[in-house]
């Protein structure tokens, strides 16, 4: 007995999420229906594909092999269906993008409004993920990151203007702490840490007159998102290293005080990146062309 396409789709969603509830949500079915479909597939194949305990879900060796072979095949099916957009006046379908929350706010949001107005048949699905993911393996069309963080085999195009960092603290914070005059003074400050998904901390990047510094700051608070860091700085919990565009109005309103401004020059902003395919799916091509036209 052969497996049907729906059972294989269910299996791929489980393999992608390694979580039955999230996979069920993505497919719009109940977790019990998902389990039933998986059991049916395993019975047909005579092989165990998924290890499942009360705490975790993982693929067996057979499951890993099957997922590895199915992913490109299902991408080809998706591309074939996307090619039908050539017969429409405008592309229709879903565009899946992975981006950190701050990249969505500063890079994607200024573009999405006019893009979605121009292409009402395209549904945009943005997944907030500060970690670096394999967009091909995870089923994304594209991602947003800084250029140096993009894999060499990806195509990357600028998304928005250059950025500039800003070091800020609240007036209440500076009642108890002196204003830092040089990067060395940061050693005595309570600096809010940006924590990556692997547990490492971001070293603050500073530059002045060609002198580049990476400052290992210290602080009593660590957060995983720059939006949260900004909120913590407003609350007087320490110095925040954020984007200038996030704090311009707050500095003007004197809710935040900016320091070491001369050590924060502009640098290239976010980039939209995607696999280097010869033929892009029409939905992705529409977005890429739209972004290129704005830069």
XYZ file of C-alpha atoms in Angstrom:
295
model
C 0.000 0.000 0.000
C 1.385 3.395 -1.042
C 1.486 6.504 1.116
C -0.642 9.388 -0.115
C 0.430 12.999 -0.490
C -1.493 14.203 2.566
C 0.254 11.705 4.843
C 3.624 12.812 3.481
C 2.654 16.466 3.998
C 1.747 15.695 7.610
C 5.083 13.947 8.116
C 7.037 16.891 6.676
C 5.270 19.347 8.987
C 6.146 17.161 11.971
C 9.741 16.954 10.756
C 9.875 20.740 10.360
C 8.423 21.665 13.754
C 9.382 18.602 15.845
C 6.277 19.495 17.786
C 2.882 17.879 17.184
C 0.837 20.824 18.408
C 2.646 23.380 16.228
C 2.556 21.058 13.212
C -1.171 20.500 13.721
C -1.726 24.250 13.958
C 0.172 24.825 10.711
C -2.033 22.292 8.935
C -5.275 23.340 10.604
C -6.000 19.934 12.144
C -6.056 18.522 15.674
C -2.951 16.891 17.199
C -4.875 13.612 17.479
C -5.675 13.699 13.748
C -1.985 14.384 13.085
C -0.942 11.382 15.202
C -3.469 9.165 13.428
C -2.131 10.182 10.019
C 1.464 9.557 11.097
C 0.616 6.118 12.461
C -1.098 5.261 9.186
C 2.004 6.288 7.224
C 4.334 4.300 9.471
C 2.112 1.216 9.177
C 2.086 1.465 5.395
C 5.866 1.812 5.239
C 6.556 -0.714 7.973
C 9.035 1.692 9.550
C 9.157 3.976 12.575
C 9.704 7.536 11.366
C 9.296 9.582 14.542
C 10.469 9.096 18.121
C 7.935 10.651 20.453
C 8.072 10.923 24.237
C 6.163 13.075 26.716
C 8.984 15.627 26.507
C 10.347 15.588 22.978
C 9.811 14.658 19.335
C 12.620 13.520 17.050
C 13.136 11.740 13.753
C 14.492 8.222 13.435
C 17.246 7.526 10.915
C 14.553 6.432 8.457
C 12.576 9.586 9.184
C 15.628 11.786 8.577
C 16.266 10.059 5.249
C 12.652 10.384 4.140
C 12.441 14.064 5.103
C 15.698 14.797 3.293
C 14.369 13.210 0.076
C 10.866 14.683 0.302
C 11.805 18.341 0.885
C 13.189 19.052 -2.610
C 10.360 17.076 -4.203
C 7.708 19.120 -2.405
C 9.557 22.345 -3.288
C 9.354 21.294 -6.940
C 5.607 20.738 -6.544
C 5.196 24.163 -4.946
C 7.223 25.756 -7.743
C 5.100 23.998 -10.365
C 1.938 25.369 -8.777
C 3.508 28.812 -8.468
C 4.294 28.745 -12.196
C 0.556 28.874 -12.846
C 0.708 32.482 -11.676
C 2.061 33.263 -15.149
C -1.510 32.846 -16.396
C -2.817 35.447 -13.927
C -2.580 39.201 -14.156
C -0.857 39.270 -10.741
C 0.733 36.504 -8.629
C -1.347 34.829 -5.932
C -0.097 32.789 -3.003
C 1.765 32.899 0.293
C 5.152 34.477 0.966
C 6.933 33.091 4.060
C 9.741 35.183 5.567
C 11.845 34.642 8.688
C 13.194 37.702 10.504
C 14.054 38.920 13.974
C 11.443 41.250 15.444
C 13.583 44.381 15.087
C 14.382 43.469 11.458
C 10.655 43.173 10.799
C 9.962 46.581 12.338
C 12.797 48.497 10.711
C 13.339 46.592 7.476
C 10.117 44.878 6.413
C 7.305 47.060 7.736
C 8.130 50.127 5.621
C 7.915 47.891 2.519
C 4.986 45.629 3.362
C 2.238 48.254 3.274
C 2.801 49.392 -0.316
C 3.698 45.864 -1.462
C 0.510 44.289 -0.138
C -1.520 47.137 -1.590
C 0.062 46.466 -4.986
C -0.402 42.674 -4.712
C -3.644 41.996 -2.806
C -3.561 38.327 -3.829
C -0.346 37.652 -1.888
C -0.530 36.558 1.742
C 2.591 37.433 3.750
C 3.560 35.179 6.659
C 6.419 36.535 8.803
C 7.888 34.277 11.473
C 9.696 36.066 14.298
C 12.928 34.171 14.890
C 16.131 35.839 16.133
C 18.086 32.626 15.508
C 19.669 31.828 12.148
C 17.691 29.146 10.341
C 18.116 27.141 7.143
C 15.381 28.827 5.105
C 15.324 26.051 2.503
C 15.037 23.278 5.078
C 12.459 25.187 7.135
C 10.295 26.030 4.142
C 10.798 29.808 4.001
C 10.909 31.791 0.781
C 13.283 34.395 2.173
C 14.826 35.853 5.316
C 16.057 39.202 6.613
C 19.463 39.586 8.248
C 22.593 41.728 8.146
C 24.723 41.023 5.083
C 27.616 39.449 6.973
C 25.185 36.959 8.551
C 23.892 35.669 5.207
C 25.279 32.379 3.855
C 27.523 32.709 0.799
C 25.226 30.589 -1.383
C 22.292 32.978 -0.922
C 21.334 36.029 -2.984
C 21.142 39.154 -0.799
C 19.710 42.568 -1.711
C 19.518 45.732 0.441
C 16.266 46.210 2.328
C 15.987 49.836 3.332
C 18.555 52.580 4.013
C 21.769 52.381 6.057
C 21.403 52.083 9.822
C 23.159 53.654 12.768
C 23.438 52.407 16.322
C 22.814 54.482 19.437
C 23.833 54.052 23.069
C 21.172 55.449 25.369
C 20.123 55.604 28.992
C 17.281 57.232 30.851
C 17.725 60.485 32.813
C 16.977 58.463 35.976
C 19.855 56.096 35.165
C 22.306 58.991 34.801
C 21.334 60.384 38.192
C 23.260 57.412 39.624
C 25.877 56.934 36.889
C 28.301 59.378 35.208
C 27.987 60.039 31.482
C 30.555 57.875 29.630
C 32.985 60.017 27.632
C 35.004 57.246 25.961
C 34.393 53.536 25.206
C 36.628 52.660 28.174
C 34.082 54.276 30.472
C 31.578 51.542 29.543
C 33.472 49.208 31.858
C 31.941 51.026 34.846
C 28.414 51.176 33.402
C 25.491 48.772 33.795
C 24.977 47.778 30.155
C 21.932 45.794 29.093
C 23.132 42.668 27.329
C 21.821 41.275 24.040
C 21.761 37.491 24.441
C 21.795 35.265 21.346
C 19.871 31.986 21.147
C 23.103 30.023 21.760
C 23.677 31.866 25.038
C 26.509 34.133 23.834
C 26.413 37.896 24.392
C 26.767 40.604 21.746
C 29.926 42.714 21.915
C 29.114 46.356 21.240
C 30.647 47.468 17.920
C 32.045 50.998 17.927
C 34.070 52.964 15.372
C 35.617 56.405 15.150
C 38.021 57.796 12.534
C 38.774 54.287 11.275
C 39.392 52.862 14.744
C 37.121 49.861 15.262
C 36.354 48.436 18.704
C 34.378 45.469 19.991
C 33.552 46.217 23.607
C 32.687 43.336 25.937
C 30.258 45.154 28.206
C 28.914 44.059 31.580
C 25.462 44.333 33.042
C 22.943 42.796 35.399
C 20.234 42.301 32.735
C 20.330 40.200 29.547
C 17.546 40.141 26.936
C 17.097 38.457 23.564
C 15.441 41.287 21.649
C 16.327 44.921 20.968
C 12.760 46.066 21.450
C 12.932 44.696 24.990
C 16.337 46.323 25.476
C 14.846 49.687 24.537
C 11.999 49.217 27.029
C 14.512 48.294 29.737
C 16.597 51.401 28.999
C 13.471 53.561 29.277
C 12.805 51.955 32.650
C 16.249 53.034 33.873
C 17.661 49.496 34.057
C 20.895 50.291 32.229
C 22.469 51.520 29.013
C 20.954 50.132 25.823
C 22.701 49.560 22.490
C 19.890 49.959 19.959
C 19.167 51.426 16.528
C 19.122 55.200 16.109
C 15.750 55.161 14.356
C 14.228 53.486 17.428
C 15.199 56.306 19.771
C 15.346 59.571 17.790
C 12.000 60.847 19.040
C 12.665 59.586 22.583
C 15.940 61.493 22.696
C 14.202 64.636 21.405
C 11.558 64.217 24.129
C 14.399 63.842 26.689
C 13.067 60.473 27.782
C 16.472 59.062 26.833
C 19.976 60.518 26.823
C 22.339 59.541 24.010
C 26.053 59.028 24.688
C 29.191 58.214 22.654
C 27.404 59.327 19.477
C 30.696 59.961 17.663
C 31.523 56.259 18.030
C 28.382 55.129 16.167
C 28.790 55.778 12.400
C 26.301 54.566 9.760
C 26.615 51.058 8.307
C 24.707 48.928 5.747
C 21.216 48.028 6.937
C 19.201 44.844 6.641
C 19.284 42.585 3.599
C 16.599 40.387 2.107
C 18.107 37.021 1.183
C 16.786 34.007 -0.687
C 18.066 30.833 -2.432
C 19.966 31.331 -5.670
C 17.498 29.581 -7.958
C 17.431 30.222 -11.664
C 13.651 30.637 -11.639
C 12.150 32.323 -8.590
C 8.586 31.458 -7.583
C 6.344 34.276 -8.887
C 5.303 35.409 -5.391
C 8.927 35.743 -4.261
C 9.955 37.334 -7.578
C 7.237 39.960 -7.151
C 8.561 40.864 -3.699
C 12.209 40.876 -4.797
C 11.427 43.118 -7.775
C 9.397 45.421 -5.516
C 12.274 45.740 -3.013
C 14.834 46.319 -5.783
C 12.708 49.107 -7.246
C 12.697 50.949 -3.891
C 16.478 50.872 -3.373
